[in-house]
XYZ file of C-alpha atoms in Angstrom:
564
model
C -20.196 12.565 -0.636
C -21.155 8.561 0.048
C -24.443 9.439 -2.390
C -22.377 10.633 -4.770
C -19.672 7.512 -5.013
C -23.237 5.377 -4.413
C -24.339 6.673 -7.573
C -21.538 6.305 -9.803
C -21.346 2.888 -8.555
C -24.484 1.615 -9.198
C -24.593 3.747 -12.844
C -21.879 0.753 -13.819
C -18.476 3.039 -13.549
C -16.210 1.460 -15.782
C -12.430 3.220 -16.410
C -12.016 4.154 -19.796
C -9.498 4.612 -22.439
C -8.518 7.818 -21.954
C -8.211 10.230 -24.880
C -4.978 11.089 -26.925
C -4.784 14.764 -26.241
C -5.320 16.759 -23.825
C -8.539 19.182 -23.897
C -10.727 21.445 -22.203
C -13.143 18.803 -21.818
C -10.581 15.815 -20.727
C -9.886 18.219 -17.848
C -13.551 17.933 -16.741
C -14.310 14.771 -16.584
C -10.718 13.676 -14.722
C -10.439 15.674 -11.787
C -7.310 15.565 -10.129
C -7.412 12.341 -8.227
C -7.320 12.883 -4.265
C -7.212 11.052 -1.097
C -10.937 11.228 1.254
C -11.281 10.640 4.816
C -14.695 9.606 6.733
C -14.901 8.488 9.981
C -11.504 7.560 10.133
C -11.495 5.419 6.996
C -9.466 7.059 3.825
C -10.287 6.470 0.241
C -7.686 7.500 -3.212
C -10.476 9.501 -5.069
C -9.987 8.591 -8.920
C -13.038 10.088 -11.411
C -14.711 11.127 -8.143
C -14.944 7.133 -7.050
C -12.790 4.936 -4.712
C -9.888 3.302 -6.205
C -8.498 0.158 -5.066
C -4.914 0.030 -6.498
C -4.353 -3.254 -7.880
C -0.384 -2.395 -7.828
C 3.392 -3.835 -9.505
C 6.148 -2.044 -8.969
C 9.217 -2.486 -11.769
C 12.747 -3.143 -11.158
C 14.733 -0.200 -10.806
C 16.542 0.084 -13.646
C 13.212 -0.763 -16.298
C 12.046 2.802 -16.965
C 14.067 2.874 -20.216
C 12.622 2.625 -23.911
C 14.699 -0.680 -24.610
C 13.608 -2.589 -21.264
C 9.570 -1.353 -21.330
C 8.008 -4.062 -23.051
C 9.504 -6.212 -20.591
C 7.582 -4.512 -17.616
C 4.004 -4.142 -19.976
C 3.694 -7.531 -20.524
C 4.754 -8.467 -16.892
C 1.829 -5.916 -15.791
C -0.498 -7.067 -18.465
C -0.621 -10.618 -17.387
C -0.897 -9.859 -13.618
C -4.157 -8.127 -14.223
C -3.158 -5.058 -12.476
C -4.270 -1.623 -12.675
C -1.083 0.691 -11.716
C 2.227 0.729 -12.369
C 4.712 1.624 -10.135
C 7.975 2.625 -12.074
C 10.877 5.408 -11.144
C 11.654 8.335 -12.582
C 15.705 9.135 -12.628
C 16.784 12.574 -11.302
C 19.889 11.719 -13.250
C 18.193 11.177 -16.771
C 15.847 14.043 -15.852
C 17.991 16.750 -15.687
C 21.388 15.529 -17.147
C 23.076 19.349 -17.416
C 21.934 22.007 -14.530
C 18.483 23.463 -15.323
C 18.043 21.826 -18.621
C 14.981 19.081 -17.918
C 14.383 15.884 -19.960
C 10.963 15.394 -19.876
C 10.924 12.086 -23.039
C 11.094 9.272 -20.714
C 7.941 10.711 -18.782
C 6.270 11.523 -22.026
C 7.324 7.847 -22.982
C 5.318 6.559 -20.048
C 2.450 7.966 -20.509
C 1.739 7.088 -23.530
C 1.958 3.738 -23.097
C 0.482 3.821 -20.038
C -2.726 5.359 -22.436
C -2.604 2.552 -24.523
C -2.891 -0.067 -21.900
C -5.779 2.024 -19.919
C -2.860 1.634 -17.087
C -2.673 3.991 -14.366
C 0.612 4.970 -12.884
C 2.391 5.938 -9.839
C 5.448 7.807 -10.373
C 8.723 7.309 -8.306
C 10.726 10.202 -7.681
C 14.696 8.919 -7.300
C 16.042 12.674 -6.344
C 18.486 13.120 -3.853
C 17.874 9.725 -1.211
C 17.339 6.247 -3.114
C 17.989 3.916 -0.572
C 19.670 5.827 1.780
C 21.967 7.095 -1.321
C 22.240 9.537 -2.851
C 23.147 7.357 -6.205
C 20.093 9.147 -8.511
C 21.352 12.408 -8.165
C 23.167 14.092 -11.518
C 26.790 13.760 -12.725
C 27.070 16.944 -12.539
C 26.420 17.044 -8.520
C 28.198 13.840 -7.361
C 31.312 15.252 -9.066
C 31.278 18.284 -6.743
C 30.804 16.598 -3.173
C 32.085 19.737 -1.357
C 29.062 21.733 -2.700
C 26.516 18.468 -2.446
C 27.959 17.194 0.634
C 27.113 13.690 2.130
C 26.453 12.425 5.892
C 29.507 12.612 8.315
C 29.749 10.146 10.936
C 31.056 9.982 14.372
C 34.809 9.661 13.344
C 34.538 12.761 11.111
C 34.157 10.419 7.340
C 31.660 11.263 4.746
C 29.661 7.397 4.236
C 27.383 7.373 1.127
C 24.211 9.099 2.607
C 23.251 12.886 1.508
C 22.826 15.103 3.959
C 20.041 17.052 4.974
C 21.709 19.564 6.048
C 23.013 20.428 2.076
C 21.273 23.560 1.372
C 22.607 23.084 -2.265
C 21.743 19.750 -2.778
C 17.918 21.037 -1.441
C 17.502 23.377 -3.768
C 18.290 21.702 -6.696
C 15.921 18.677 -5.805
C 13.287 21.283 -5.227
C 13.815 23.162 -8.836
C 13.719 19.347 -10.359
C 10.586 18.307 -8.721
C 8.973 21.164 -9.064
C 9.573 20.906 -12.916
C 8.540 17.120 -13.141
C 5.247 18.228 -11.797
C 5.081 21.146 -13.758
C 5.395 18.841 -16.488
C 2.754 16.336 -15.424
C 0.334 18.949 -14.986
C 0.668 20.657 -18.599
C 0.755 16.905 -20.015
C -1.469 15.010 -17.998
C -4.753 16.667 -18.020
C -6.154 12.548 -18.566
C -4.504 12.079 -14.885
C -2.763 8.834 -15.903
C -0.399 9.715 -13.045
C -2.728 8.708 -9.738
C 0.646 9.654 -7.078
C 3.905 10.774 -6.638
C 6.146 8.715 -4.382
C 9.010 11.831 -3.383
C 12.444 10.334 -2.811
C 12.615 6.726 -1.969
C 13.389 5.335 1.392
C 14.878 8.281 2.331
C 17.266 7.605 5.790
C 20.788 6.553 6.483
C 22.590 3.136 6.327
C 25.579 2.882 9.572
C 25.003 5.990 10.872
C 22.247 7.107 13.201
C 22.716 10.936 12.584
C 24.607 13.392 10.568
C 27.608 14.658 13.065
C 28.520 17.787 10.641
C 29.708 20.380 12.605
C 26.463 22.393 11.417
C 24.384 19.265 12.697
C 26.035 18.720 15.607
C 25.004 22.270 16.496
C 21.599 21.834 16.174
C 21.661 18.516 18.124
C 22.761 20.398 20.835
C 20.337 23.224 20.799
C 16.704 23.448 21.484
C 14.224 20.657 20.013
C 11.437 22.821 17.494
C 8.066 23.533 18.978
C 6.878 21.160 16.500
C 8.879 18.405 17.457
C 7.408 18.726 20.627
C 4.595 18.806 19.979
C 4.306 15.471 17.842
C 5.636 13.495 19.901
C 3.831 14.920 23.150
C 6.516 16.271 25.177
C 5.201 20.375 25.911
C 6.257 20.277 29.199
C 10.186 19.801 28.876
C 12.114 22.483 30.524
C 12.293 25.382 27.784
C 15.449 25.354 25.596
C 15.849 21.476 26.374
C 18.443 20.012 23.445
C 17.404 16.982 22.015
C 19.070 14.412 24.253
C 17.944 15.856 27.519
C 14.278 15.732 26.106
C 14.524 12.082 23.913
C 17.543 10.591 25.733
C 18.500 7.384 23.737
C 16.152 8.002 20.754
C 17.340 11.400 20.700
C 19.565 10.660 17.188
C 17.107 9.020 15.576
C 14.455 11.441 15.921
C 16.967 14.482 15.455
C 17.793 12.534 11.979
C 13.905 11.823 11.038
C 13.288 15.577 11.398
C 16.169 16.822 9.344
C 15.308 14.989 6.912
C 11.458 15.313 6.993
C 11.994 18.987 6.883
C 14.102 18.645 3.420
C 11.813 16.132 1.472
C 8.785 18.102 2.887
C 10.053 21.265 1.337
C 10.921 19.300 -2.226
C 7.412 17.772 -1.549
C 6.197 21.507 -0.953
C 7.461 22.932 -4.646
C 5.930 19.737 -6.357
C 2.601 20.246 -4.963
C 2.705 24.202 -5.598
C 2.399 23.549 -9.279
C 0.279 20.584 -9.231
C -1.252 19.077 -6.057
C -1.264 14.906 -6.906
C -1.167 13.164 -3.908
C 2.077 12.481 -2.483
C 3.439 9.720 0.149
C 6.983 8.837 1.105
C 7.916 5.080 1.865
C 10.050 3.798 5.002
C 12.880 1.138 4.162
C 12.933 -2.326 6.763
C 11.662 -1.671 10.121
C 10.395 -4.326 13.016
C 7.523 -2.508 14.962
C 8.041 -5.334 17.444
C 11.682 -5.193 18.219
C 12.376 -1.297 18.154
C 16.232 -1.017 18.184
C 18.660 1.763 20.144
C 21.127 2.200 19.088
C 19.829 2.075 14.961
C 20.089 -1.442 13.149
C 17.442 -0.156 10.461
C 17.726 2.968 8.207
C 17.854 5.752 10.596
C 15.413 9.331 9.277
C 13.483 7.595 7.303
C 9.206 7.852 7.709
C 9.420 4.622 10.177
C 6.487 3.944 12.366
C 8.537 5.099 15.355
C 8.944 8.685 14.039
C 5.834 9.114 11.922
C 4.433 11.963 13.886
C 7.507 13.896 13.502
C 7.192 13.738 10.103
C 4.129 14.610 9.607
C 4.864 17.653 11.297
C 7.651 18.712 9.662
C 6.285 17.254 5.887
C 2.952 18.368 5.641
C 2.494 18.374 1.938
C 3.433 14.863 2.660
C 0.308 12.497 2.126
C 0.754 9.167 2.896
C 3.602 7.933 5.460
C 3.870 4.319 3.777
C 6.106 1.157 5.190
C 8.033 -0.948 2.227
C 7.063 -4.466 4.248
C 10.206 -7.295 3.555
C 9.397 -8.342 7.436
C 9.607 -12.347 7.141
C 7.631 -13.230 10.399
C 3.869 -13.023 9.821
C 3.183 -11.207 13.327
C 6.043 -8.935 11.974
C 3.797 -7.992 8.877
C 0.710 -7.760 10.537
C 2.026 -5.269 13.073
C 3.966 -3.405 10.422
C -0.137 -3.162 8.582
C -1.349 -2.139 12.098
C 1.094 0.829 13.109
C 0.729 2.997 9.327
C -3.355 1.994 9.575
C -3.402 5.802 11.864
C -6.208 8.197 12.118
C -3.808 10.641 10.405
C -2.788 8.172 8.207
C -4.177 6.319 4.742
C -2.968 2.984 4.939
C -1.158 2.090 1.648
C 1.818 -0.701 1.134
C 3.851 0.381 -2.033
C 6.159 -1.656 -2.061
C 6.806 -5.437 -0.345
C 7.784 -8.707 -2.044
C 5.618 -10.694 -3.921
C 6.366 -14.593 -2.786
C 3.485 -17.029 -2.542
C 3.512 -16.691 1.422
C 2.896 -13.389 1.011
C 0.109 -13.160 -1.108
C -1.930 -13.649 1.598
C -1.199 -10.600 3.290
C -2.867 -8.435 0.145
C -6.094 -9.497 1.888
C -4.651 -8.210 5.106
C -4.139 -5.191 4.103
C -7.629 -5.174 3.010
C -9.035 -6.011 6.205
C -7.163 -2.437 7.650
C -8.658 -0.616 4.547
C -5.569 -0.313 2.414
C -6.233 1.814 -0.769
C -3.261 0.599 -2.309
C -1.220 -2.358 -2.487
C 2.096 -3.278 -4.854
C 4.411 -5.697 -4.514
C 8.381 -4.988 -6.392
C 10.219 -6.424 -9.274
C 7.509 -7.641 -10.933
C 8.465 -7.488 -14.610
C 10.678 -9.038 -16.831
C 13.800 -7.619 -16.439
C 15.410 -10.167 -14.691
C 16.207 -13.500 -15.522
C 15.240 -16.081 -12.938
C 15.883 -19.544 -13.028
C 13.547 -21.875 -14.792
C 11.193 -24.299 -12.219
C 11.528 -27.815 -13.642
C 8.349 -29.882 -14.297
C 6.669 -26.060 -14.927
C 6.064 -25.105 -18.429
C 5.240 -21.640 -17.630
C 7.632 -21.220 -15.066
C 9.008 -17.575 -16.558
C 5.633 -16.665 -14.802
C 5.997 -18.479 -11.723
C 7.394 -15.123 -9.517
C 4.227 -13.358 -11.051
C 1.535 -15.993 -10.019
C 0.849 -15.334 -6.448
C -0.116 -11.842 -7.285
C -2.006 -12.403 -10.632
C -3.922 -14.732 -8.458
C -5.376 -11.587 -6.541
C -5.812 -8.725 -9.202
C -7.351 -11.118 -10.921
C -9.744 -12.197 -8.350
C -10.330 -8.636 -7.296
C -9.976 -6.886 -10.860
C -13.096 -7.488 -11.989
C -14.817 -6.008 -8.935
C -12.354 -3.237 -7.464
C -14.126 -0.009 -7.646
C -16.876 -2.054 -5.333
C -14.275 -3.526 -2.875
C -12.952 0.311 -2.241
C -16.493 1.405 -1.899
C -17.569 -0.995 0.496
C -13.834 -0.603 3.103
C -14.248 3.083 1.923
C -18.114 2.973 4.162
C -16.278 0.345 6.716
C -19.004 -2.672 5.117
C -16.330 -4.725 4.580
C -13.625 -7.048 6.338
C -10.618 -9.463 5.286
C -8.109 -11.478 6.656
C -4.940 -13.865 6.097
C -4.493 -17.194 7.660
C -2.381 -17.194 10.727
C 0.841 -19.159 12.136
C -1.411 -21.204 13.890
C -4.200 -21.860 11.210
C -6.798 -21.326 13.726
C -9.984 -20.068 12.683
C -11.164 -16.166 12.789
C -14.385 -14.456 13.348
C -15.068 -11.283 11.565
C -18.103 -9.437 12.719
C -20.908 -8.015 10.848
C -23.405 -7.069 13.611
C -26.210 -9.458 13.788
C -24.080 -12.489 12.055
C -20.372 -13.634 12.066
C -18.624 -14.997 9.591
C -16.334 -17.565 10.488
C -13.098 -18.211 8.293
C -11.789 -21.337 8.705
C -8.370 -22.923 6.726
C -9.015 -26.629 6.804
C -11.234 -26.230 3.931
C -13.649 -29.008 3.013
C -17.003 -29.486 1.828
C -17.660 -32.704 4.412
C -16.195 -32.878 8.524
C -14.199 -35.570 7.580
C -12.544 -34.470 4.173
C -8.916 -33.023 4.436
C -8.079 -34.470 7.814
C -4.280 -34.841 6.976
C -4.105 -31.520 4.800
C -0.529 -30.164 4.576
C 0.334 -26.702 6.327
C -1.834 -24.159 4.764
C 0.382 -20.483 3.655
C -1.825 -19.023 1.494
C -5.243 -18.828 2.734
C -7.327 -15.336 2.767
C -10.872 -14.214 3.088
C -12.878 -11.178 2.106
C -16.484 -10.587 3.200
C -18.758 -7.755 3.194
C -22.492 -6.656 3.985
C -24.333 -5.579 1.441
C -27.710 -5.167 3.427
C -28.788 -6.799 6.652
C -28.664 -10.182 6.031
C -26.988 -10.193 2.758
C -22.815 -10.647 1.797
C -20.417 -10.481 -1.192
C -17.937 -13.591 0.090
C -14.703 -14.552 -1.961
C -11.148 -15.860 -0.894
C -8.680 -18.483 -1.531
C -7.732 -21.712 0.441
C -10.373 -21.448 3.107
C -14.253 -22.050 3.984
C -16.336 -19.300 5.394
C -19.538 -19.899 7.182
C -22.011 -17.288 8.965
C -23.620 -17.590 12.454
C -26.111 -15.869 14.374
C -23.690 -13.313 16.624
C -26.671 -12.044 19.296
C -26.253 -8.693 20.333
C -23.261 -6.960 22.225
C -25.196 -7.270 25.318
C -26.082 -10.435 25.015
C -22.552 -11.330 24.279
C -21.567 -9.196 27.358
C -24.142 -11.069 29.452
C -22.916 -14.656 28.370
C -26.435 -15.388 26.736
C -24.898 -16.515 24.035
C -23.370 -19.795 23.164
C -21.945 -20.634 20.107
C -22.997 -24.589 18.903
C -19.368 -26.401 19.245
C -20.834 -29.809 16.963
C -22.452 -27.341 14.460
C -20.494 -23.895 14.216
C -23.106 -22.170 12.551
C -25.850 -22.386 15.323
C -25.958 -20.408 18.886
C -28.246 -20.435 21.925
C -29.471 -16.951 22.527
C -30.886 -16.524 25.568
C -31.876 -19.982 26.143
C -33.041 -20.890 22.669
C -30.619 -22.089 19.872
C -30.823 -20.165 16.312
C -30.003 -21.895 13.521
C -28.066 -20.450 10.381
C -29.878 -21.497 6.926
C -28.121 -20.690 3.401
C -31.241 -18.562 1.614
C -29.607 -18.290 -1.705
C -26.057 -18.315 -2.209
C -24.867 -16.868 -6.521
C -21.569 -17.418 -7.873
C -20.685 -14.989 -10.453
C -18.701 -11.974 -11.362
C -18.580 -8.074 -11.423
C -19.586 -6.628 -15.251
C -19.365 -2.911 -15.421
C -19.929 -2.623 -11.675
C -22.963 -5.032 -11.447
C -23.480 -8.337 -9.922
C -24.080 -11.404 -12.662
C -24.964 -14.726 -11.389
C -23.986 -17.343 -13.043
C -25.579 -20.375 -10.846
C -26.621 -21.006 -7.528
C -24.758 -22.793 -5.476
C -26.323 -25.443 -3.005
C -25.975 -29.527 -1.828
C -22.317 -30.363 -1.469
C -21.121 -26.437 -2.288
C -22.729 -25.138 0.732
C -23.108 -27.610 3.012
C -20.702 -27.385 5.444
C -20.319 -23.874 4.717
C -18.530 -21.960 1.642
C -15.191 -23.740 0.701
C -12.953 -21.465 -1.757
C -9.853 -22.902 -3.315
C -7.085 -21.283 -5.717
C -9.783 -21.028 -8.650
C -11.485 -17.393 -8.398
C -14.910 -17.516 -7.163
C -17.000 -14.670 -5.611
C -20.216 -15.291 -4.122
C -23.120 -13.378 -3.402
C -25.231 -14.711 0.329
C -28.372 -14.222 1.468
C -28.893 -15.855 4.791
C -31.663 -16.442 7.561
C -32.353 -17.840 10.831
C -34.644 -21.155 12.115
């Protein structure tokens, strides 16, 4: 399969417009797109090539004719590839069984226009943790569509899972939506499905129905068991005696993976898109008992259950609004899983997070999209900034543009594990990012001489992306940094402590008694055309050196290096 993605790479894979109509040819050259796994590493399949979405989600209330323009032009001038943008259970199917399919049909076409992918948003019966999306017709019979009861007995605005009717309908809509897309789409402008949205329960770690209570007090599934490695429990165990305190919060997260895997199940039936499910605000570091966070949901803590109990289910995926950056990081590091593609689809998009885009390519993210990133909204003007109406849009625009031109590469390269990125820490210190003979070393006092930038202000935005492209050669970009290469010796060299890296000169190390110097061979600045490399000049004297310094302006480099 890697020969295969090789060759449409180097052939100059470019997306196209794609046609009008839909025909028996469109449906042969755009294969349903899919998600890939080797060696642990997961790729979103699009045209048979890796896909790096480039992602904006819109405001939740934008997927109407009279507020569309305002998310287009927001998308168009960030430079990304997919949009994110809902689709309302509640516009879908205003009277029982009758479907609305315009405002999809409405989408895609302009989506077609604007050679835009998109990612569709299911708002069925959980938005939030409400059940706010669902029809007229079913909030105004809440004995039938029944929500969460708590501990003193009250229904609290949270569906239950445990609403057989409620289940049913959402399965009959979904399944008609992607009925829909598959008659319609045969250009596969849809690339996912997100089904529900952070699905879980505000105040409330459970459901304490009568019915529920009932099953919290009898045996935990097989399943259950299973996932989250406890065989051995005393057959018939109830969920408390096996889980003790986390026993309601897992009891919830299966309920409710059992219902949005079956609504996931009917979608798939009729056409089989990808499909992932996204957790609301959880801190991997401070795990909480009893719940402060949005109990049921796919949270890190209760993945496993949910992949049991969802299996149509793709992608578990976090929604990331964690403030801290060791938060973020280990929110990145806990859905980056064996069984698990790692893909943020939703998290804010303020200038000290743009940094963490390049994070999340450093874990081999196939998808990243941060919300409310259209028009929609006023926000107030920045004095002094006579584009300010942009301002909110700028940290992002400052990646997919970077990245745009050269994205079906970047998802190649993480896709074969030949490349590596990272975001500058709390502490500013450098980082070393191996590459088996050489290390690059990313450092965030950037300067092109040891003494410039000795007083430079606290640095929130730096980020780094390298990758091998053959032995001794790199593609290098990033933003607010320098990276340099060094000689890295071998493992056992390493492991021996015959190696010592030069502390006056960081690119030169003493290998087994004899220091090895780093030289700069050629080093290109240019740009990705149509999948190729085009230099513009090379690069050398004050550019290179004291290393490769990369400020806000995008600038991607190709390295050849050698040793002396």
């Amino acid at each position: 399969m890697t020969a295969a993605v090789l060759a449409i790479s180097a052939s100059g894979f470019a997306l196209q417009a794609p046609p009008q109509a839909p025909s028996r040819a469109s449906m042969t050259a755009h294969p349903i797109p899919r998600l890939v796994q080797q060696d642990g590493r997961y790729a979103l399949m699009v045209d048979e090539a890796p896909y790096l979405m480039l992602g904006a989600q819109s405001n939740n209330s934008s997927d109407w004719p009279a507020t569309l323009p305002e998310v287009w032009s927001a998308i168009e001038y960030l430079h990304a590839n997919t949009l994110e943008i809902p689709i309302y259970w509640e516009q879908f199917e205003p009277k029982p069984g009758q479907f609305d399919d315009s405002e999809v049909d409405l989408l895609l076409a302009q989506a077609r226009q604007r050679h835009m992918h998109l990612v569709l948003l299911w708002f069925g019966t959980w938005k939030n943790g409400s059940q706010h999306y669902m029809p007229e017709w079913m909030k105004l019979d809440p004995t039938r569509y029944f929500h969460v009861m708590n501990k003193e007995g009250e229904s609290i605005d949270s569906p239950s899972p445990f609403a057989a009717a409620s289940l049913d309908e959402d399965r009959k809509a979904f399944a008609a939506l992607m009925k829909h897309l598959n008659q319609v789409d045969s250009e596969r402008t849809v690339l996912m499905v997100q089904v529900e949205n952070e699905t879980g329960t505000w105040g409330s770690p459970r459901d304490y129905s009568p019915e529920a209570n009932k099953l919290f007090e009898g045996a935990v599934p097989p399943e259950v068991l299973k996932a989250m490695g406890r065989t051995s429990v005393t057959p018939g165990a109830n969920w408390e005696a096996v889980f003790g305190p986390e026993a309601e919060v897992y009891f919830h997260a299966w309920a409710i993976a059992r219902y949005v895997g079956q609504v996931a199940a009917a979608g798939k039936a009729v056409y089989p898109l990808p499909m992932y499910v996204n957790a609301s605000l959880h801190d991997p570091l401070t795990p909480e008992v009893p719940v402060k966070y949005e109990s049921g949901g796919p949270t890190d803590n209760v993945i496993p259950i949910w992949k049991a109990e969802a299996p149509a289910i793709d992608i578990e995926a976090p929604d990331i609004y964690l403030p801290g950056t060791s938060q973020y990081l280990k929110t990145l590091e806990v859905y980056h899983r064996p069984d698990n593609a790692l893909f943020v689809p939703e998290t804010f998009g303020a200038p000290r997070a743009a940094r963490f885009f390049f994070a999340a390519l450093g874990l081999q993210a196939i998808g990243y999209s941060p919300f409310g990133l259209d028009y929609t909204r006023t926000r107030p003007a920045i004095p002094g900034e006579p584009d300010s109406k942009n301002a909110f849009l700028d940290p992002t625009a400052q990646n997919y543009r970077l990245i745009g031109p050269m994205m079906r590469e970047v998802a190649l390269l993480n896709f074969e594990g030949k490349l590596q990125a990272t975001a500058v820490p709390d502490d500013e210190s450098s980082q070393v990012l191996h590459f088996g003979d050489w290390d690059a070393v990313v450092s965030y006092q950037f300067r092109r001489r040891p003494v410039e930038n000795a007083g430079q202000t606290h640095n929130t935005s730096g980020r780094a992306l390298v990758a091998q492209l053959g032995a001794n050669e790199f593609l290098v970009t990033g933003i607010d940094c320098t990276v340099d290469f060094r000689p890295a010796g071998t493992p056992e060299q390493q492991k021996a402590g015959g190696i010592v890296f030069g502390t006056g000169q960081a690119t030169s190390a003493r290998i087994d008694g004899k220091w090895i110097h780093r030289q700069f061979l050629r080093v290109e600045e240019g740009n990705y055309v149509n999948g190729a490399f085009k230099f513009d000049r090379i690069l050398n004297g004050d550019q290179t050196d004291y290393g490769l310094p990369f400020t806000s302006a995008p600038e991607v480099l190709h390295v050849s290096l050698s040793t002396y």
